[in-house]
Amino acid sequence: MDAWVNNVTIDCADGERLAGFYAALLGREVVWRGAQWVVVGRKRQGEPQLVFQQLPEPTAGKARMHLDLHTDDVEAATARAEELGATRGLDVSEHGMTWRVMADPEGNPVCLTQRSD
């Protein structure tokens, strides 16, 4: 059996807003809109699409999943994310890795990582 990640689906209150945020942050395009879903397409072959599923009820408790976004410039990515409506959280350094925890416009965690060559 051969399997791969085709889509990452994120539950949200406002699919258009959140899809627009991630499309702009990642330099991708919204490729499909439906009554309950908005899809941000791939930038490169093999990447998963991001599907934003609009639900009427909020997620209770802590998010069980979040995106880690790798960047060549975490400061520039932070500035861009904030410009698009994200808020900056903590900088974390553990196990030889560092990352910045951000909150997207709906408060979901998203981490920005940078390779430390």
mmCIF file of C-alpha atoms in Angstrom:
data_model
loop_
_atom_site.group_PDB
_atom_site.id
_atom_site.type_symbol
_atom_site.label_atom_id
_atom_site.label_comp_id
_atom_site.label_asym_id
_atom_site.label_seq_id
_atom_site.Cartn_x
_atom_site.Cartn_y
_atom_site.Cartn_z
ATOM 1 C CA MET A 1 0.000 0.000 0.000
ATOM 2 C CA ASP A 2 1.225 3.486 -0.862
ATOM 3 C CA ALA A 3 -0.203 6.447 1.075
ATOM 4 C CA TRP A 4 0.627 10.147 1.327
ATOM 5 C CA VAL A 5 -0.780 13.318 2.844
ATOM 6 C CA ASN A 6 -2.966 14.926 0.185
ATOM 7 C CA ASN A 7 -4.795 17.497 2.330
ATOM 8 C CA VAL A 8 -4.455 18.959 5.788
ATOM 9 C CA THR A 9 -7.941 19.962 6.947
ATOM 10 C CA ILE A 10 -8.320 22.678 9.565
ATOM 11 C CA ASP A 11 -11.622 23.321 11.336
ATOM 12 C CA CYS A 12 -12.388 27.021 11.658
ATOM 13 C CA ALA A 13 -15.083 29.650 12.164
ATOM 14 C CA ASP A 14 -14.299 31.701 9.025
ATOM 15 C CA GLY A 15 -12.874 29.625 6.178
ATOM 16 C CA GLU A 16 -12.393 32.562 3.798
ATOM 17 C CA ARG A 17 -10.449 34.598 6.339
ATOM 18 C CA LEU A 18 -8.198 31.761 7.469
ATOM 19 C CA ALA A 19 -7.594 30.463 3.936
ATOM 20 C CA GLY A 20 -6.695 33.993 2.854
ATOM 21 C CA PHE A 21 -4.252 34.300 5.753
ATOM 22 C CA TYR A 22 -2.424 31.046 4.968
ATOM 23 C CA ALA A 23 -2.510 31.587 1.187
ATOM 24 C CA ALA A 24 -0.849 34.995 1.605
ATOM 25 C CA LEU A 25 1.640 33.774 4.222
ATOM 26 C CA LEU A 26 2.698 30.763 2.127
ATOM 27 C CA GLY A 27 2.545 32.429 -1.287
ATOM 28 C CA ARG A 28 -0.198 30.063 -2.464
ATOM 29 C CA GLU A 29 -3.568 30.548 -4.151
ATOM 30 C CA VAL A 30 -7.090 29.676 -3.080
ATOM 31 C CA VAL A 31 -8.063 27.054 -5.675
ATOM 32 C CA TRP A 32 -11.578 26.066 -4.636
ATOM 33 C CA ARG A 33 -14.470 27.433 -2.594
ATOM 34 C CA GLY A 34 -17.574 25.609 -1.456
ATOM 35 C CA ALA A 35 -20.368 26.205 1.035
ATOM 36 C CA GLN A 36 -18.333 24.772 3.922
ATOM 37 C CA TRP A 37 -14.763 24.474 2.597
ATOM 38 C CA VAL A 38 -12.048 26.702 1.148
ATOM 39 C CA VAL A 39 -8.960 25.039 -0.364
ATOM 40 C CA VAL A 40 -5.481 26.551 -0.590
ATOM 41 C CA GLY A 41 -3.578 24.782 -3.356
ATOM 42 C CA ARG A 42 -0.067 23.434 -3.575
ATOM 43 C CA LYS A 43 2.935 25.582 -4.386
ATOM 44 C CA ARG A 44 5.131 22.575 -5.140
ATOM 45 C CA GLN A 45 4.327 19.057 -6.246
ATOM 46 C CA GLY A 46 4.082 16.706 -3.292
ATOM 47 C CA GLU A 47 2.917 19.315 -0.776
ATOM 48 C CA PRO A 48 -0.490 18.861 0.813
ATOM 49 C CA GLN A 49 -3.298 21.269 0.078
ATOM 50 C CA LEU A 50 -4.756 23.135 3.053
ATOM 51 C CA VAL A 51 -8.510 22.713 3.440
ATOM 52 C CA PHE A 52 -10.369 25.078 5.765
ATOM 53 C CA GLN A 53 -13.616 23.530 6.951
ATOM 54 C CA GLN A 54 -16.036 26.075 8.378
ATOM 55 C CA LEU A 55 -17.923 24.743 11.402
ATOM 56 C CA PRO A 56 -20.518 26.526 13.557
ATOM 57 C CA GLU A 57 -19.174 25.291 16.893
ATOM 58 C CA PRO A 58 -15.762 26.358 18.263
ATOM 59 C CA THR A 59 -13.053 23.860 19.092
ATOM 60 C CA ALA A 60 -13.113 23.175 22.822
ATOM 61 C CA GLY A 61 -9.815 23.065 24.686
ATOM 62 C CA LYS A 62 -6.288 23.025 23.330
ATOM 63 C CA ALA A 63 -5.669 22.396 19.644
ATOM 64 C CA ARG A 64 -4.498 18.829 19.020
ATOM 65 C CA MET A 65 -2.672 19.685 15.812
ATOM 66 C CA HIS A 66 -0.911 22.706 14.365
ATOM 67 C CA LEU A 67 1.284 23.602 11.404
ATOM 68 C CA ASP A 68 5.059 24.016 11.613
ATOM 69 C CA LEU A 69 6.187 26.282 8.782
ATOM 70 C CA HIS A 70 9.867 26.265 7.825
ATOM 71 C CA THR A 71 11.338 29.544 6.601
ATOM 72 C CA ASP A 72 14.732 30.884 5.618
ATOM 73 C CA ASP A 73 14.035 34.087 7.593
ATOM 74 C CA VAL A 74 11.952 33.708 10.746
ATOM 75 C CA GLU A 75 11.969 37.465 11.444
ATOM 76 C CA ALA A 76 10.591 38.305 7.994
ATOM 77 C CA ALA A 77 8.020 35.490 8.292
ATOM 78 C CA THR A 78 6.990 36.811 11.719
ATOM 79 C CA ALA A 79 6.522 40.332 10.359
ATOM 80 C CA ARG A 80 4.481 39.020 7.422
ATOM 81 C CA ALA A 81 2.316 36.830 9.668
ATOM 82 C CA GLU A 82 1.643 39.769 12.009
ATOM 83 C CA GLU A 83 0.796 41.991 9.032
ATOM 84 C CA LEU A 84 -1.769 39.358 7.991
ATOM 85 C CA GLY A 85 -3.380 39.203 11.445
ATOM 86 C CA ALA A 86 -1.318 36.716 13.469
ATOM 87 C CA THR A 87 -0.007 37.422 16.958
ATOM 88 C CA ARG A 88 3.432 36.582 18.230
ATOM 89 C CA GLY A 89 3.869 34.169 21.096
ATOM 90 C CA LEU A 90 6.924 32.572 22.638
ATOM 91 C CA ASP A 91 10.338 31.773 21.217
ATOM 92 C CA VAL A 92 11.296 28.222 22.127
ATOM 93 C CA SER A 93 14.687 26.518 22.027
ATOM 94 C CA GLU A 94 14.834 22.803 22.815
ATOM 95 C CA HIS A 95 16.827 19.775 21.676
ATOM 96 C CA GLY A 96 19.039 21.871 19.366
ATOM 97 C CA MET A 97 16.068 23.413 17.569
ATOM 98 C CA THR A 98 14.449 26.819 17.820
ATOM 99 C CA TRP A 99 11.026 27.984 16.743
ATOM 100 C CA ARG A 100 8.581 30.829 17.254
ATOM 101 C CA VAL A 101 5.040 30.089 18.332
ATOM 102 C CA MET A 102 2.463 32.324 16.669
ATOM 103 C CA ALA A 103 -1.345 32.396 16.745
ATOM 104 C CA ASP A 104 -3.193 32.662 13.419
ATOM 105 C CA PRO A 105 -6.147 35.074 13.129
ATOM 106 C CA GLU A 106 -8.474 32.581 14.868
ATOM 107 C CA GLY A 107 -5.981 31.897 17.670
ATOM 108 C CA ASN A 108 -4.757 28.516 16.387
ATOM 109 C CA PRO A 109 -1.074 27.853 17.020
ATOM 110 C CA VAL A 110 1.349 27.933 14.105
ATOM 111 C CA CYS A 111 5.103 27.597 14.579
ATOM 112 C CA LEU A 112 7.767 29.261 12.467
ATOM 113 C CA THR A 113 11.052 27.365 12.288
ATOM 114 C CA GLN A 114 14.387 28.269 10.783
ATOM 115 C CA ARG A 115 17.277 25.958 10.015
ATOM 116 C CA SER A 116 20.359 26.874 12.045
ATOM 117 C CA ASP A 117 23.245 25.939 9.711
#
